[in-house]
PDB file of C-alpha atoms in Angstrom:
ATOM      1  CA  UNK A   1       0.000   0.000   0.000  1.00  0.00           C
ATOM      2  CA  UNK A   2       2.449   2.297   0.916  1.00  0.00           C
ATOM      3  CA  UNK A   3       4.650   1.994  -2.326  1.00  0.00           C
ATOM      4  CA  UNK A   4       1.088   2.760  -3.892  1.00  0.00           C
ATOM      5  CA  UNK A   5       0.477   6.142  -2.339  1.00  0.00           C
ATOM      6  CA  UNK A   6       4.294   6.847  -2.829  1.00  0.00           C
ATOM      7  CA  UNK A   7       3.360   6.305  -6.972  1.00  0.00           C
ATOM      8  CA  UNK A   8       0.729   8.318  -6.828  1.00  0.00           C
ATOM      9  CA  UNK A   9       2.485  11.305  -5.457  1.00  0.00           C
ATOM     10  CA  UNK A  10       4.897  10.972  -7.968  1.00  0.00           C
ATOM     11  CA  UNK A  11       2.250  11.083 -10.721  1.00  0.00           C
ATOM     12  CA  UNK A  12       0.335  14.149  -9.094  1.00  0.00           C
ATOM     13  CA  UNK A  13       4.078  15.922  -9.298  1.00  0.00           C
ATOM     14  CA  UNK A  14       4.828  15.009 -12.827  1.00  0.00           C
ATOM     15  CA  UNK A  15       1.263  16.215 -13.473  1.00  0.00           C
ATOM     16  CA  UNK A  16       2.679  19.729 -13.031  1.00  0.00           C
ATOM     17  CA  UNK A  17       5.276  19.747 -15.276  1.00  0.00           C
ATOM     18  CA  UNK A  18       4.839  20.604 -19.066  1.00  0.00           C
ATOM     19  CA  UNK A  19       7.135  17.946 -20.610  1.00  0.00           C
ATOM     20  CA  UNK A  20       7.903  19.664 -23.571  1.00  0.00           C
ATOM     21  CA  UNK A  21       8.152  23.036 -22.310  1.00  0.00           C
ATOM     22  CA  UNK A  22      11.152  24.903 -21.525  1.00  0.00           C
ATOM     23  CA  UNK A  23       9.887  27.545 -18.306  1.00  0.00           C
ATOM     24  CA  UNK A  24      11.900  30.804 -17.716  1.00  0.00           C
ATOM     25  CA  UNK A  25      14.005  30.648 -14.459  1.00  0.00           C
ATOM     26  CA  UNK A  26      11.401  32.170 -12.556  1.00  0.00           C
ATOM     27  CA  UNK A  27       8.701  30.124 -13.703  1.00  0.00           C
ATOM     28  CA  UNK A  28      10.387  26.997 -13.455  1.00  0.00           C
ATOM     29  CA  UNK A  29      11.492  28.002  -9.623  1.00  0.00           C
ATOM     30  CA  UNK A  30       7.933  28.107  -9.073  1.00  0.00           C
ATOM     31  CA  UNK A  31       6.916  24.925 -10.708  1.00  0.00           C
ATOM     32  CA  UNK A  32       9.661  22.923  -8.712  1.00  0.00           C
ATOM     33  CA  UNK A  33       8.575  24.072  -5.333  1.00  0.00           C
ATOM     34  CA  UNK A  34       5.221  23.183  -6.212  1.00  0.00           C
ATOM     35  CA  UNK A  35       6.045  19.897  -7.120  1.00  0.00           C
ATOM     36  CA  UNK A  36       7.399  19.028  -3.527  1.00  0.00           C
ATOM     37  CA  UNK A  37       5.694  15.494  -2.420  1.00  0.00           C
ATOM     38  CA  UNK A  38       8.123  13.783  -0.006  1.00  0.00           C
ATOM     39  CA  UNK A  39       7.922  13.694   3.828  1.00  0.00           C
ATOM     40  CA  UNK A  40      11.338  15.360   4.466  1.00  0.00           C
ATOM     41  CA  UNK A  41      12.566  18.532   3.327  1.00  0.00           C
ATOM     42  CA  UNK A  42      13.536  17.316  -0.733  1.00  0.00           C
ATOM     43  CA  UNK A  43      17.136  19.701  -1.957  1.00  0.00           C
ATOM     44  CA  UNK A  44      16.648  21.697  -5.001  1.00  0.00           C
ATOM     45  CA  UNK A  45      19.132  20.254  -7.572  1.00  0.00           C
ATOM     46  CA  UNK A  46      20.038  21.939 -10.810  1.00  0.00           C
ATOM     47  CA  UNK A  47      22.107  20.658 -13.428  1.00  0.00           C
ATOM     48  CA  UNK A  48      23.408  22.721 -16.239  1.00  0.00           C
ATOM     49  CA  UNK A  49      25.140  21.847 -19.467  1.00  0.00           C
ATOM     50  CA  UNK A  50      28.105  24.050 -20.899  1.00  0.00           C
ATOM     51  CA  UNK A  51      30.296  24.469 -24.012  1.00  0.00           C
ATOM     52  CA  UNK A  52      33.242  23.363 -22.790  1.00  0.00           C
ATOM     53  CA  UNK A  53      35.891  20.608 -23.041  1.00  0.00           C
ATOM     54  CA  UNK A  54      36.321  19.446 -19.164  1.00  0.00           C
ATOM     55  CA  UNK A  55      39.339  17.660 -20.576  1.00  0.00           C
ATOM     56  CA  UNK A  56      41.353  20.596 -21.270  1.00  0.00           C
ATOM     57  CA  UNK A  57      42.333  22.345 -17.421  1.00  0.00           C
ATOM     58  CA  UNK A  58      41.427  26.206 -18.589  1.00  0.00           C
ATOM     59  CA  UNK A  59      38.037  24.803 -19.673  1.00  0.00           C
ATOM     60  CA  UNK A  60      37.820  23.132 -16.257  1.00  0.00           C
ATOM     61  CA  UNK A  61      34.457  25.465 -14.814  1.00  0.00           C
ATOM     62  CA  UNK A  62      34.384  25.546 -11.298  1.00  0.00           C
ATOM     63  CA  UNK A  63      33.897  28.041  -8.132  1.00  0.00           C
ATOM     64  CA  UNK A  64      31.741  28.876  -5.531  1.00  0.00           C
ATOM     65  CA  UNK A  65      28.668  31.314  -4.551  1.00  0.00           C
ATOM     66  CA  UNK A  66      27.386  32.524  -0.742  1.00  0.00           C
ATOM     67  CA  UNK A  67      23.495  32.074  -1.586  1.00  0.00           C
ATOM     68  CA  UNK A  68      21.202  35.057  -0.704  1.00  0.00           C
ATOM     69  CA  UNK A  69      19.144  32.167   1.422  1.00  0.00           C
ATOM     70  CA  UNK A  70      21.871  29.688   2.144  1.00  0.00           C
ATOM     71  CA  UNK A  71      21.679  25.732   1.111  1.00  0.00           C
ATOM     72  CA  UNK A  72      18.958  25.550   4.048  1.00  0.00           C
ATOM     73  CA  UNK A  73      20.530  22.748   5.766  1.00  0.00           C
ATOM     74  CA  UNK A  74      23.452  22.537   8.625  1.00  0.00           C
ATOM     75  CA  UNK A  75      27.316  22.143   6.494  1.00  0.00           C
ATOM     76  CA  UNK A  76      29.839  20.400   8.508  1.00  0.00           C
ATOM     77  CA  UNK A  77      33.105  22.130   7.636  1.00  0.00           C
ATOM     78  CA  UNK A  78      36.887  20.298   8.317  1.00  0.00           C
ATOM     79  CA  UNK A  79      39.574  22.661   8.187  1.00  0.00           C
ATOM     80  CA  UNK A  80      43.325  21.534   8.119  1.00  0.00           C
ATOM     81  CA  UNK A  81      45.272  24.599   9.879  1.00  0.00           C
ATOM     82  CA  UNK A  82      47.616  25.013  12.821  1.00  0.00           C
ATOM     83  CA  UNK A  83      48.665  27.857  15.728  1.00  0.00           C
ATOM     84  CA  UNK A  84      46.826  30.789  15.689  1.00  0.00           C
ATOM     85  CA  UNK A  85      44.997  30.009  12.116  1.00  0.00           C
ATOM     86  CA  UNK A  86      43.435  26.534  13.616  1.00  0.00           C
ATOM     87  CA  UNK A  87      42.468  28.696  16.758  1.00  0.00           C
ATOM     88  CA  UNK A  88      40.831  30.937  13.990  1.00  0.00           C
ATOM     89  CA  UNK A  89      39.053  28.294  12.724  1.00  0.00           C
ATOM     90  CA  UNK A  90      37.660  26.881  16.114  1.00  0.00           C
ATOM     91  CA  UNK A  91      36.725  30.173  16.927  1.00  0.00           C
ATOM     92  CA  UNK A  92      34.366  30.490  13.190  1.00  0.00           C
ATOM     93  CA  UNK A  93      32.735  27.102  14.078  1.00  0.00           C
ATOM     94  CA  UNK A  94      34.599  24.988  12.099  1.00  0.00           C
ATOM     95  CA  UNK A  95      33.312  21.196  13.733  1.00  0.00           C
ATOM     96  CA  UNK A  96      37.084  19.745  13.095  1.00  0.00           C
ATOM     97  CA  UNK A  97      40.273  20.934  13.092  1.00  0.00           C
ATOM     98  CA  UNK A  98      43.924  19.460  12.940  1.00  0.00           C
ATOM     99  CA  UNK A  99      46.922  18.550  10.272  1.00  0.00           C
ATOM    100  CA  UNK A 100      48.376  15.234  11.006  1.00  0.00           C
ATOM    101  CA  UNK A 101      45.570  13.460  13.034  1.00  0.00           C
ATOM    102  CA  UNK A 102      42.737  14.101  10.603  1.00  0.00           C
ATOM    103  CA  UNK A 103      44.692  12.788   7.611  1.00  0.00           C
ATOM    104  CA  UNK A 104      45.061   9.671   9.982  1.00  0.00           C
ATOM    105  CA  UNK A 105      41.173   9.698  10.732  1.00  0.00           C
ATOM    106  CA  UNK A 106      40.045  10.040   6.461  1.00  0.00           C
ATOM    107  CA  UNK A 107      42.732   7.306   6.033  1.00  0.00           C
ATOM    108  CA  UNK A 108      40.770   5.102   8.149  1.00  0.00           C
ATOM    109  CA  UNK A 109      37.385   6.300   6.728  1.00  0.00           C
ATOM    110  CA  UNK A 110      36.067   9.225   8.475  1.00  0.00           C
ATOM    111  CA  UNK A 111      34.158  11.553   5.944  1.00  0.00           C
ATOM    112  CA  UNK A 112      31.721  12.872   8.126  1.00  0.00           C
ATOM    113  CA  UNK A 113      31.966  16.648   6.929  1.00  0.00           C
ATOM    114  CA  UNK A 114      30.361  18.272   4.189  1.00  0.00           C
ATOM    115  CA  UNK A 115      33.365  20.937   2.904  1.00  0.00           C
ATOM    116  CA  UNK A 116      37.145  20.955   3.466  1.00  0.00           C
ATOM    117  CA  UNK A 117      39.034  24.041   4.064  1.00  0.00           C
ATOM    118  CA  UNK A 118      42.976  24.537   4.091  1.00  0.00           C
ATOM    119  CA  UNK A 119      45.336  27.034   4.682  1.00  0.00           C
ATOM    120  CA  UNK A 120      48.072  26.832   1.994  1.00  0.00           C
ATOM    121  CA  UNK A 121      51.162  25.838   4.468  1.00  0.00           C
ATOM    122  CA  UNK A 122      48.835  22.500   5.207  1.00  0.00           C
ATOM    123  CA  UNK A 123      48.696  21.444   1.214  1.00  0.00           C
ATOM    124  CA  UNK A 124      50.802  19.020   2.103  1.00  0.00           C
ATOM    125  CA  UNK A 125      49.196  17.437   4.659  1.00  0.00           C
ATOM    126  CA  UNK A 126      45.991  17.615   2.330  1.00  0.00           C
ATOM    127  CA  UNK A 127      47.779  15.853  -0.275  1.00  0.00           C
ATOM    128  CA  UNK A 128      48.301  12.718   1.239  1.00  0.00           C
ATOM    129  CA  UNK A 129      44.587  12.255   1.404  1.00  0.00           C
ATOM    130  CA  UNK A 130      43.580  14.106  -2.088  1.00  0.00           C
ATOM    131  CA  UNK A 131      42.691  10.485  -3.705  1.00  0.00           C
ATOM    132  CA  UNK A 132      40.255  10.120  -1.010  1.00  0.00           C
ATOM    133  CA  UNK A 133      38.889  13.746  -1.184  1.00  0.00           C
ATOM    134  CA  UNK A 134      39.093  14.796  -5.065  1.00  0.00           C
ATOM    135  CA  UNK A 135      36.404  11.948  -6.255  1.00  0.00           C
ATOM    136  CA  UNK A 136      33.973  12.971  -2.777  1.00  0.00           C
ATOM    137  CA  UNK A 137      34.318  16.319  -4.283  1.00  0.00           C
ATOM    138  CA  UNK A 138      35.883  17.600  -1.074  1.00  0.00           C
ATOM    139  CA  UNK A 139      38.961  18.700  -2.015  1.00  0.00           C
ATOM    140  CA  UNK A 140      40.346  22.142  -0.846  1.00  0.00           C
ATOM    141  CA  UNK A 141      40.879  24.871  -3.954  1.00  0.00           C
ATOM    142  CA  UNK A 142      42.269  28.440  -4.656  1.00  0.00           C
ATOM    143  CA  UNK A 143      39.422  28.638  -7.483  1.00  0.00           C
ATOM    144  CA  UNK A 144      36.071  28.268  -4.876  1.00  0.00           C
ATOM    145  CA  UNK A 145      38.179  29.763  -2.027  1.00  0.00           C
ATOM    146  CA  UNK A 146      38.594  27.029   0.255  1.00  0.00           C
ATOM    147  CA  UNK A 147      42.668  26.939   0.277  1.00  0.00           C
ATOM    148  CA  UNK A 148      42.857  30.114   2.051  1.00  0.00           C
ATOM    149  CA  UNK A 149      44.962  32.136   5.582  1.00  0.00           C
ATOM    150  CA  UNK A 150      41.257  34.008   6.016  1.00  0.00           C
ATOM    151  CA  UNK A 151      39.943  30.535   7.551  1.00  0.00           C
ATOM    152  CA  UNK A 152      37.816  32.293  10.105  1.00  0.00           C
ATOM    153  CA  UNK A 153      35.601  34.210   7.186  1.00  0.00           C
ATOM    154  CA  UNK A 154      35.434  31.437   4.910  1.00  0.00           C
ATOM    155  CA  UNK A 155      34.400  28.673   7.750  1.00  0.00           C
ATOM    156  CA  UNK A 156      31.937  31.417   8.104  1.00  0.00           C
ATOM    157  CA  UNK A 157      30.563  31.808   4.504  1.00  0.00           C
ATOM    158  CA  UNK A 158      30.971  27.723   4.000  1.00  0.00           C
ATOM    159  CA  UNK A 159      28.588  27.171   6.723  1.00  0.00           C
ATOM    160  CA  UNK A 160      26.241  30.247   6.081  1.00  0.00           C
ATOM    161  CA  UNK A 161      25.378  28.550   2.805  1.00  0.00           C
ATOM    162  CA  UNK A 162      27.513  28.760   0.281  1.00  0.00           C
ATOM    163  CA  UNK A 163      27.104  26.531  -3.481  1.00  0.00           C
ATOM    164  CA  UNK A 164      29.654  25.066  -4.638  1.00  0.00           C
ATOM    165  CA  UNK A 165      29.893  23.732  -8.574  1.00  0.00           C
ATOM    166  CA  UNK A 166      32.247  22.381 -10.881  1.00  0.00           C
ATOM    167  CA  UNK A 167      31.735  20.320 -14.564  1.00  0.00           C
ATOM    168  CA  UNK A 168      31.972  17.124 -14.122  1.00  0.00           C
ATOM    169  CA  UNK A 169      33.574  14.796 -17.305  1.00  0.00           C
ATOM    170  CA  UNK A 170      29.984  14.823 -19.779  1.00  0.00           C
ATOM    171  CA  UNK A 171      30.321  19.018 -19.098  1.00  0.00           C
ATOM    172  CA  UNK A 172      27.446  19.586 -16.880  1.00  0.00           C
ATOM    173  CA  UNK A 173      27.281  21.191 -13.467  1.00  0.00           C
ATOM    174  CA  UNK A 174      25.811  20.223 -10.597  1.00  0.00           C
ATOM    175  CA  UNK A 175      24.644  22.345  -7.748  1.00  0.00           C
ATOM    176  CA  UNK A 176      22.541  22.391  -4.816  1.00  0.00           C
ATOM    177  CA  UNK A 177      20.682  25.577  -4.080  1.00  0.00           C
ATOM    178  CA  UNK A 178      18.245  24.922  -1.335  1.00  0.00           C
ATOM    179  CA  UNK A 179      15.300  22.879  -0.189  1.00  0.00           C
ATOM    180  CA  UNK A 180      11.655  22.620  -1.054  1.00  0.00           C
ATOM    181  CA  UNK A 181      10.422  24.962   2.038  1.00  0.00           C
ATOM    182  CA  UNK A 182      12.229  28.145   0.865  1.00  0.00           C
ATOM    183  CA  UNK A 183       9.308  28.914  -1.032  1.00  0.00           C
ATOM    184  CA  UNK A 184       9.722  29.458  -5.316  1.00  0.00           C
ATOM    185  CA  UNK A 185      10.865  33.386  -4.677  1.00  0.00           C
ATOM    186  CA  UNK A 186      14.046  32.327  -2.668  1.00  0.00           C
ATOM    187  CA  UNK A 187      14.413  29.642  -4.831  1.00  0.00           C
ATOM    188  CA  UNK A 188      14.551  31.801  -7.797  1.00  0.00           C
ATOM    189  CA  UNK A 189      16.990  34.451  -5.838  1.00  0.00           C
ATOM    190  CA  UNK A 190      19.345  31.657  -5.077  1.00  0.00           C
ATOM    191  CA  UNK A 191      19.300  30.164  -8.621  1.00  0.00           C
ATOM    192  CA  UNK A 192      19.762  33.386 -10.454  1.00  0.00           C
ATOM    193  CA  UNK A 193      23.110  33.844  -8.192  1.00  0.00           C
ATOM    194  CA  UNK A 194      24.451  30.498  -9.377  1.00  0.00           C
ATOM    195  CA  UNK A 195      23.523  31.055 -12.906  1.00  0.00           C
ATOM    196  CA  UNK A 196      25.602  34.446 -12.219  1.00  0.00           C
ATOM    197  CA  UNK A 197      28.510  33.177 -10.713  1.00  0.00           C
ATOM    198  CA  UNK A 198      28.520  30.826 -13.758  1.00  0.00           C
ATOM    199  CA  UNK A 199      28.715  33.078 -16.179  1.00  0.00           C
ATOM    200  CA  UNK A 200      31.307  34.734 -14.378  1.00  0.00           C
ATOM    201  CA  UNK A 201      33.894  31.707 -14.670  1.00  0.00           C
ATOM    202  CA  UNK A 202      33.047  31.071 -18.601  1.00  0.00           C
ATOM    203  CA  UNK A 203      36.849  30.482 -19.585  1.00  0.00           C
ATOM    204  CA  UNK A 204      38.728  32.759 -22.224  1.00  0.00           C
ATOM    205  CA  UNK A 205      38.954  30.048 -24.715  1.00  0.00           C
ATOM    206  CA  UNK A 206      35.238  28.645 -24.468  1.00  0.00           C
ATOM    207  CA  UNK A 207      33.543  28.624 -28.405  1.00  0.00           C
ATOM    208  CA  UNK A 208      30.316  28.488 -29.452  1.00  0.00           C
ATOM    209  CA  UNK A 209      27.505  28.636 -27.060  1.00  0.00           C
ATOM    210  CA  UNK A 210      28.452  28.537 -23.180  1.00  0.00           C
ATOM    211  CA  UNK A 211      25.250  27.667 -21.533  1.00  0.00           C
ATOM    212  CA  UNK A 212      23.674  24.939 -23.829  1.00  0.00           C
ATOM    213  CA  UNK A 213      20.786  23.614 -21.449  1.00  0.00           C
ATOM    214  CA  UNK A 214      19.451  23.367 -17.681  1.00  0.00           C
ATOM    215  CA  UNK A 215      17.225  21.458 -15.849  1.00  0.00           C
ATOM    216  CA  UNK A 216      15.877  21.768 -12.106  1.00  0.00           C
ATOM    217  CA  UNK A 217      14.012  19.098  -9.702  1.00  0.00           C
ATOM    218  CA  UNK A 218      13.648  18.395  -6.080  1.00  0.00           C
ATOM    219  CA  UNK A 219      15.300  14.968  -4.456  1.00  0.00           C
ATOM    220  CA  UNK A 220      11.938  13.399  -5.844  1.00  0.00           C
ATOM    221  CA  UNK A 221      10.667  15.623  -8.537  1.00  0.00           C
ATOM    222  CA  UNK A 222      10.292  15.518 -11.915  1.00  0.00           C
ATOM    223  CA  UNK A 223      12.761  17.559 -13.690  1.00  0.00           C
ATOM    224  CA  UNK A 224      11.972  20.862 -15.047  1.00  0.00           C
ATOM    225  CA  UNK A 225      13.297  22.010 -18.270  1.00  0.00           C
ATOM    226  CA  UNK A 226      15.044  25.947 -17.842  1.00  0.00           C
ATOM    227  CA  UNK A 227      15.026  28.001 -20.781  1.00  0.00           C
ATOM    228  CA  UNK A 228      18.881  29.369 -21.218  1.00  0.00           C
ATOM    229  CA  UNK A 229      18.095  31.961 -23.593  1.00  0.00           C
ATOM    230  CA  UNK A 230      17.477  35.022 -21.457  1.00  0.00           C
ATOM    231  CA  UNK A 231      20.249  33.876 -19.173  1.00  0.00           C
ATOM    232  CA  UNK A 232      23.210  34.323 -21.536  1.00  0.00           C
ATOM    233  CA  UNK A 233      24.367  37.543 -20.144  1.00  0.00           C
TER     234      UNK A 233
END
């Protein structure tokens, strides 16, 4: 029985969704939060396909945005730092902090942190555990911010919300931007900000069109066609 109702509330979402239409950002903000059926708080996902060749590293898209409304859910941040900079970081509310020990504890299979920052004197230390963090996407950066000596204000951003995106091999980024209950306004404020941001890191040597599609659904929506057009800017 229960599977049952589960199908039909997946039919009564899909019901709301033009399949061959292609909604403006607004619209389709609005048409995603309506769609929300499940019993917890569904993540709005969006997925957007560029012109570019993820193979070659200045075509490589990828970055970082503080939403206007946050991600909407609580982002455990692990910051590698020492002295004064990992009292910084304790300070901002990073959950844990160390060099040494913590590349012990991932070694043995502790991932129980959402983001990863580093200052750059603790690369090192971060490197010895980068197989194990670059495919979780956790990896520390210069590009989104996260390799950085301001720990204190970026521990703060990380856990005040802030999206983080990169292409992934087929060219298409992925991005989190909030959750079902922010309503289809702060939806739409949050997604206009990523779409901003990308646009911002379109590389130098990027031909032809840049942003080629988008979509946008909830955990257990239907997906919702965006159209681009009006968003080339």
């Amino acid at each position: 029985m229960a599977r049952k109702k589960e199908g039909k509330r997946i039919r009564a979402a899909r019901a709301k969704v033009q399949a061959e239409k292609f909604y403006s950002l607004e619209e389709a903000c609005q048409v995603v939060a309506s769609t929300a059926s499940a019993k917890f708080d569904e993540t709005v996902e969006v997925a957007v396909r560029l012109g570019v060749d993820p193979k070659k590293a200045d075509q490589n898209v990828r970055g970082s945005i503080s939403l206007p409304h946050g991600l909407g859910k609580s982002v455990r941040v692990l910051v590698f730092a020492k002295g004064e900079k990992a009292k910084e970081a304790t300070d901002a509310g990073a959950d844990f902090v160390g060099g040494d020990d913590l590349v012990e504890k991932i070694k043995g299979g502790f991932f129980d942190f959402d983001s990863v920052v580093a200052t750059p004197d603790m690369m090192a230390q971060v490197g010895k555990v980068g197989k194990l963090l670059g495919p979780r996407g956790l990896m520390p950066s210069p590009k989104i911010g996260t390799v950085t000596f301001d720990v204190g204000e970026t521990v703060k951003s990380v856990k005040s919300g802030r999206a983080e995106y990169r292409v992934d091999k087929a060219g298409i980024v992925h991005a989190s931007i909030g959750k079902a209950s922010f309503g289809g306004s702060k939806i739409y404020e949050n997604a206009q900000a990523l779409f901003q941001a990308i646009n911002r890191a379109k590389p130098s040597t990027s031909k032809g069109v840049y942003l080629q599609s988008a979509s946008m659904a909830l955990t257990m929506g239907p997906g919702v066609a965006v159209d681009v057009a009006a968003l080339r800017t």
